[in-house]
CSV table of C-alpha atoms in Angstrom, one decimal:
chain,number,residue,atom,x,y,z
B,1,UNK,CA,-215.8,128.3,-75.9
B,2,UNK,CA,-213.6,127.9,-72.9
B,3,UNK,CA,-213.0,130.7,-70.5
B,4,UNK,CA,-209.2,130.6,-71.2
B,5,UNK,CA,-210.0,131.1,-74.9
B,6,UNK,CA,-212.1,134.2,-74.1
B,7,UNK,CA,-209.3,135.6,-72.0
B,8,UNK,CA,-206.8,135.0,-74.8
B,9,UNK,CA,-209.0,136.8,-77.3
B,10,UNK,CA,-209.4,139.7,-75.0
B,11,UNK,CA,-205.7,140.0,-74.2
B,12,UNK,CA,-204.7,139.5,-77.8
B,13,UNK,CA,-206.5,142.8,-78.7
B,14,UNK,CA,-205.1,145.0,-75.9
B,15,UNK,CA,-202.6,147.7,-76.7
B,16,UNK,CA,-200.8,147.3,-73.4
B,17,UNK,CA,-199.2,144.0,-74.3
B,18,UNK,CA,-196.2,143.8,-76.6
B,19,UNK,CA,-197.3,142.8,-80.1
B,20,UNK,CA,-195.5,139.4,-80.0
B,21,UNK,CA,-197.5,138.5,-76.9
B,22,UNK,CA,-200.8,139.7,-78.5
B,23,UNK,CA,-200.1,137.6,-81.7
B,24,UNK,CA,-199.2,134.6,-79.6
B,25,UNK,CA,-202.4,134.9,-77.6
B,26,UNK,CA,-204.4,135.4,-80.8
B,27,UNK,CA,-202.9,132.1,-82.0
B,28,UNK,CA,-203.8,130.3,-78.8
B,29,UNK,CA,-207.4,131.7,-79.0
B,30,UNK,CA,-207.9,130.8,-82.6
B,31,UNK,CA,-205.9,127.6,-83.1
B,32,UNK,CA,-207.5,124.4,-84.5
B,33,UNK,CA,-206.8,121.0,-82.8
B,34,UNK,CA,-203.4,120.9,-84.5
B,35,UNK,CA,-202.4,124.2,-83.0
B,36,UNK,CA,-202.5,126.0,-86.4
B,37,UNK,CA,-204.2,129.2,-87.4
B,38,UNK,CA,-204.4,129.7,-91.2
B,39,UNK,CA,-204.8,133.3,-92.2
B,40,UNK,CA,-205.2,135.6,-95.2
B,41,UNK,CA,-201.9,137.4,-96.0
B,42,UNK,CA,-203.0,140.7,-94.5
B,43,UNK,CA,-205.1,139.5,-91.7
B,44,UNK,CA,-202.7,140.2,-88.8
B,45,UNK,CA,-201.9,143.6,-90.2
B,46,UNK,CA,-205.6,144.4,-90.2
B,47,UNK,CA,-206.4,143.0,-86.7
B,48,UNK,CA,-203.4,144.7,-85.1
B,49,UNK,CA,-203.4,147.8,-87.3
B,50,UNK,CA,-199.7,147.6,-88.2
B,51,UNK,CA,-197.4,147.0,-91.1
B,52,UNK,CA,-196.0,143.7,-92.4
B,53,UNK,CA,-192.4,144.1,-91.2
B,54,UNK,CA,-193.7,144.8,-87.6
B,55,UNK,CA,-195.9,141.7,-87.7
B,56,UNK,CA,-192.9,139.7,-89.0
B,57,UNK,CA,-190.7,140.9,-86.2
B,58,UNK,CA,-193.3,140.2,-83.6
B,59,UNK,CA,-193.7,136.6,-84.9
B,60,UNK,CA,-189.9,136.1,-84.8
B,61,UNK,CA,-189.9,137.4,-81.2
B,62,UNK,CA,-192.7,135.0,-80.2
B,63,UNK,CA,-190.8,132.1,-81.8
B,64,UNK,CA,-187.7,133.2,-79.8
B,65,UNK,CA,-189.7,133.3,-76.6
B,66,UNK,CA,-191.0,129.8,-77.3
B,67,UNK,CA,-194.7,130.8,-77.7
B,68,UNK,CA,-194.9,130.0,-81.4
B,69,UNK,CA,-193.4,127.3,-83.5
B,70,UNK,CA,-190.5,128.2,-85.8
B,71,UNK,CA,-192.7,127.3,-88.8
B,72,UNK,CA,-195.0,130.2,-88.0
B,73,UNK,CA,-195.6,133.0,-90.5
B,74,UNK,CA,-198.1,135.8,-91.1
B,75,UNK,CA,-200.1,133.3,-93.1
B,76,UNK,CA,-200.0,130.5,-90.6
B,77,UNK,CA,-199.4,130.8,-86.9
B,78,UNK,CA,-198.4,127.5,-85.2
B,79,UNK,CA,-198.6,127.3,-81.4
B,80,UNK,CA,-195.5,125.8,-79.9
B,81,UNK,CA,-195.9,122.3,-78.7
B,82,UNK,CA,-195.3,123.1,-75.0
B,83,UNK,CA,-197.4,126.3,-74.9
């Protein structure tokens, strides 16, 4: 595992970062070679201890910021091509 992946995993769990940043870093840390992270429907709610609407808003914000691809959802995060 690369050092950058370890850093992304650590930062994805911090409470100091906005949720959209944490979810984006989680995606970077766990993405497969295609930049995708397939998840169970409630996985992000469990990991980040929040509700579904909050996760959805955070994913939308990450997409707006260009960190996640517009096809991302709570079931499948897709890292933006330029990230």
